[in-house]
Amino acid sequence: SGEVSPVSKHQELPSPAAPEVLRGISAVIVANGFGSSIGQTHGLQVVETQSLRQENAIGLVCNFKRSNGSAERNVRSFSMAAQFYMPLFMKLLASTGAELENMVYTKGQASHYFVMTPTH
């Protein structure tokens, strides 16, 4: 239905209710933990794996559609670990507050793919 019933005077919600349908959305970012049902609610399938230890399974994954413009031709894939690029990671921490263990970027045929793992 898409309509949200009004909240009574006695109820207090921490934030507005999420819409039932998302149109024209390129990304959905949530931060409500491993038990999140947001993806399933919108047709995304959850795949659990036993290949990673749970304490090491935290990371930020970003995919961006390629525009195939001239600026993309010179962009190269990379993989950086803080232990080998300490000055760069310290600059990142100082300028953004992000304390990362590593960053990986791959340019695929259809998208740009980033994975960043925060320090535990």
PDB file of C-alpha atoms in Angstrom:
ATOM      1  CA  SER A   1       0.000   0.000   0.000  1.00  0.00           C
ATOM      2  CA  GLY A   2       2.891   2.392   0.700  1.00  0.00           C
ATOM      3  CA  GLU A   3       0.899   4.406   3.225  1.00  0.00           C
ATOM      4  CA  VAL A   4       2.155   4.664   6.769  1.00  0.00           C
ATOM      5  CA  SER A   5      -0.493   4.783   9.475  1.00  0.00           C
ATOM      6  CA  PRO A   6      -0.298   7.884  11.645  1.00  0.00           C
ATOM      7  CA  VAL A   7       1.391   7.601  15.018  1.00  0.00           C
ATOM      8  CA  SER A   8      -0.864   8.076  18.019  1.00  0.00           C
ATOM      9  CA  LYS A   9      -0.085  10.730  20.623  1.00  0.00           C
ATOM     10  CA  HIS A  10       1.215   8.030  22.978  1.00  0.00           C
ATOM     11  CA  GLN A  11       3.691   6.458  20.539  1.00  0.00           C
ATOM     12  CA  GLU A  12       7.095   7.888  19.774  1.00  0.00           C
ATOM     13  CA  LEU A  13       9.168   6.603  16.891  1.00  0.00           C
ATOM     14  CA  PRO A  14      12.923   7.246  16.739  1.00  0.00           C
ATOM     15  CA  SER A  15      12.584   8.195  13.069  1.00  0.00           C
ATOM     16  CA  PRO A  16      10.036   8.138  10.235  1.00  0.00           C
ATOM     17  CA  ALA A  17       8.920   4.737   8.973  1.00  0.00           C
ATOM     18  CA  ALA A  18      10.792   3.428   5.925  1.00  0.00           C
ATOM     19  CA  PRO A  19       8.881   3.363   2.632  1.00  0.00           C
ATOM     20  CA  GLU A  20       7.645   0.031   1.355  1.00  0.00           C
ATOM     21  CA  VAL A  21       8.828   0.722  -2.212  1.00  0.00           C
ATOM     22  CA  LEU A  22      12.122   2.255  -3.336  1.00  0.00           C
ATOM     23  CA  ARG A  23      12.158   3.635  -6.889  1.00  0.00           C
ATOM     24  CA  GLY A  24      15.095   5.267  -8.630  1.00  0.00           C
ATOM     25  CA  ILE A  25      17.539   4.245  -5.896  1.00  0.00           C
ATOM     26  CA  SER A  26      21.154   3.499  -6.815  1.00  0.00           C
ATOM     27  CA  ALA A  27      22.321   2.528  -3.328  1.00  0.00           C
ATOM     28  CA  VAL A  28      20.863   1.408  -0.029  1.00  0.00           C
ATOM     29  CA  ILE A  29      23.120   1.929   2.980  1.00  0.00           C
ATOM     30  CA  VAL A  30      22.087   0.466   6.314  1.00  0.00           C
ATOM     31  CA  ALA A  31      23.837   0.192   9.646  1.00  0.00           C
ATOM     32  CA  ASN A  32      21.595  -2.004  11.711  1.00  0.00           C
ATOM     33  CA  GLY A  33      23.749  -5.121  12.006  1.00  0.00           C
ATOM     34  CA  PHE A  34      23.994  -8.630  10.652  1.00  0.00           C
ATOM     35  CA  GLY A  35      20.362  -9.428  11.482  1.00  0.00           C
ATOM     36  CA  SER A  36      19.066  -6.663   9.210  1.00  0.00           C
ATOM     37  CA  SER A  37      15.992  -7.500   7.176  1.00  0.00           C
ATOM     38  CA  ILE A  38      16.172  -4.344   5.031  1.00  0.00           C
ATOM     39  CA  GLY A  39      17.655  -6.144   2.029  1.00  0.00           C
ATOM     40  CA  GLN A  40      15.221  -9.047   2.210  1.00  0.00           C
ATOM     41  CA  THR A  41      12.296  -6.630   2.450  1.00  0.00           C
ATOM     42  CA  HIS A  42      13.343  -5.161  -0.896  1.00  0.00           C
ATOM     43  CA  GLY A  43      14.121  -8.417  -2.706  1.00  0.00           C
ATOM     44  CA  LEU A  44      17.832  -8.834  -1.932  1.00  0.00           C
ATOM     45  CA  GLN A  45      18.929 -12.312  -0.951  1.00  0.00           C
ATOM     46  CA  VAL A  46      21.109 -12.865   2.120  1.00  0.00           C
ATOM     47  CA  VAL A  47      23.970 -15.303   1.577  1.00  0.00           C
ATOM     48  CA  GLU A  48      25.757 -16.573   4.665  1.00  0.00           C
ATOM     49  CA  THR A  49      29.235 -18.004   4.423  1.00  0.00           C
ATOM     50  CA  GLN A  50      31.352 -20.040   6.772  1.00  0.00           C
ATOM     51  CA  SER A  51      34.625 -19.086   5.065  1.00  0.00           C
ATOM     52  CA  LEU A  52      35.139 -15.939   7.158  1.00  0.00           C
ATOM     53  CA  ARG A  53      35.397 -15.675  10.896  1.00  0.00           C
ATOM     54  CA  GLN A  54      32.616 -13.432  12.140  1.00  0.00           C
ATOM     55  CA  GLU A  55      35.004 -10.991  13.814  1.00  0.00           C
ATOM     56  CA  ASN A  56      36.769 -10.426  10.459  1.00  0.00           C
ATOM     57  CA  ALA A  57      33.619 -10.099   8.359  1.00  0.00           C
ATOM     58  CA  ILE A  58      33.122  -6.362   8.839  1.00  0.00           C
ATOM     59  CA  GLY A  59      33.791  -4.113   5.890  1.00  0.00           C
ATOM     60  CA  LEU A  60      32.413  -1.445   3.649  1.00  0.00           C
ATOM     61  CA  VAL A  61      31.681  -2.533   0.094  1.00  0.00           C
ATOM     62  CA  CYS A  62      30.825   0.028  -2.597  1.00  0.00           C
ATOM     63  CA  ASN A  63      29.883  -0.513  -6.232  1.00  0.00           C
ATOM     64  CA  PHE A  64      29.548   2.360  -8.675  1.00  0.00           C
ATOM     65  CA  LYS A  65      28.332   2.102 -12.248  1.00  0.00           C
ATOM     66  CA  ARG A  66      30.991   2.878 -14.830  1.00  0.00           C
ATOM     67  CA  SER A  67      30.427   5.888 -17.049  1.00  0.00           C
ATOM     68  CA  ASN A  68      33.104   4.704 -19.502  1.00  0.00           C
ATOM     69  CA  GLY A  69      34.364   8.257 -19.792  1.00  0.00           C
ATOM     70  CA  SER A  70      37.898   9.190 -20.771  1.00  0.00           C
ATOM     71  CA  ALA A  71      38.942   9.778 -17.133  1.00  0.00           C
ATOM     72  CA  GLU A  72      38.221   6.117 -16.279  1.00  0.00           C
ATOM     73  CA  ARG A  73      40.717   4.747 -18.789  1.00  0.00           C
ATOM     74  CA  ASN A  74      43.718   5.705 -16.642  1.00  0.00           C
ATOM     75  CA  VAL A  75      42.290   4.428 -13.344  1.00  0.00           C
ATOM     76  CA  ARG A  76      44.057   1.240 -12.213  1.00  0.00           C
ATOM     77  CA  SER A  77      42.993  -1.411  -9.724  1.00  0.00           C
ATOM     78  CA  PHE A  78      44.876  -1.443  -6.439  1.00  0.00           C
ATOM     79  CA  SER A  79      45.173  -3.146  -3.077  1.00  0.00           C
ATOM     80  CA  MET A  80      46.712  -1.358  -0.083  1.00  0.00           C
ATOM     81  CA  ALA A  81      47.307  -2.527   3.486  1.00  0.00           C
ATOM     82  CA  ALA A  82      47.964  -0.044   6.284  1.00  0.00           C
ATOM     83  CA  GLN A  83      51.158  -1.834   7.323  1.00  0.00           C
ATOM     84  CA  PHE A  84      52.725  -1.099   3.912  1.00  0.00           C
ATOM     85  CA  TYR A  85      51.229   2.362   3.279  1.00  0.00           C
ATOM     86  CA  MET A  86      51.250   3.819   6.805  1.00  0.00           C
ATOM     87  CA  PRO A  87      51.722   7.511   5.811  1.00  0.00           C
ATOM     88  CA  LEU A  88      48.715   7.358   3.467  1.00  0.00           C
ATOM     89  CA  PHE A  89      46.511   5.609   6.039  1.00  0.00           C
ATOM     90  CA  MET A  90      47.569   8.084   8.764  1.00  0.00           C
ATOM     91  CA  LYS A  91      46.651  10.991   6.445  1.00  0.00           C
ATOM     92  CA  LEU A  92      43.281   9.331   5.807  1.00  0.00           C
ATOM     93  CA  LEU A  93      42.700   8.935   9.565  1.00  0.00           C
ATOM     94  CA  ALA A  94      43.645  12.558  10.261  1.00  0.00           C
ATOM     95  CA  SER A  95      41.476  14.007   7.487  1.00  0.00           C
ATOM     96  CA  THR A  96      38.386  11.768   7.770  1.00  0.00           C
ATOM     97  CA  GLY A  97      38.519   9.875  11.062  1.00  0.00           C
ATOM     98  CA  ALA A  98      38.412   6.570   9.150  1.00  0.00           C
ATOM     99  CA  GLU A  99      40.856   4.055  10.601  1.00  0.00           C
ATOM    100  CA  LEU A 100      41.230   1.335   7.984  1.00  0.00           C
ATOM    101  CA  GLU A 101      43.260  -1.878   7.771  1.00  0.00           C
ATOM    102  CA  ASN A 102      43.097  -2.051   4.005  1.00  0.00           C
ATOM    103  CA  MET A 103      41.503  -0.751   0.825  1.00  0.00           C
ATOM    104  CA  VAL A 104      40.920  -2.668  -2.396  1.00  0.00           C
ATOM    105  CA  TYR A 105      39.686  -1.210  -5.681  1.00  0.00           C
ATOM    106  CA  THR A 106      38.879  -3.138  -8.839  1.00  0.00           C
ATOM    107  CA  LYS A 107      37.621  -1.656 -12.102  1.00  0.00           C
ATOM    108  CA  GLY A 108      35.279  -4.140 -13.718  1.00  0.00           C
ATOM    109  CA  GLN A 109      33.555  -3.958 -17.089  1.00  0.00           C
ATOM    110  CA  ALA A 110      30.324  -2.633 -15.579  1.00  0.00           C
ATOM    111  CA  SER A 111      31.310  -1.117 -12.236  1.00  0.00           C
ATOM    112  CA  HIS A 112      33.908   0.277  -9.874  1.00  0.00           C
ATOM    113  CA  TYR A 113      34.235  -1.975  -6.799  1.00  0.00           C
ATOM    114  CA  PHE A 114      35.704  -0.828  -3.453  1.00  0.00           C
ATOM    115  CA  VAL A 115      36.193  -2.806  -0.234  1.00  0.00           C
ATOM    116  CA  MET A 116      37.486  -1.089   2.881  1.00  0.00           C
ATOM    117  CA  THR A 117      38.063  -2.904   6.177  1.00  0.00           C
ATOM    118  CA  PRO A 118      38.011  -0.855   9.381  1.00  0.00           C
ATOM    119  CA  THR A 119      40.533  -1.456  12.139  1.00  0.00           C
ATOM    120  CA  HIS A 120      39.062  -3.513  14.975  1.00  0.00           C
TER     121      HIS A 120
END
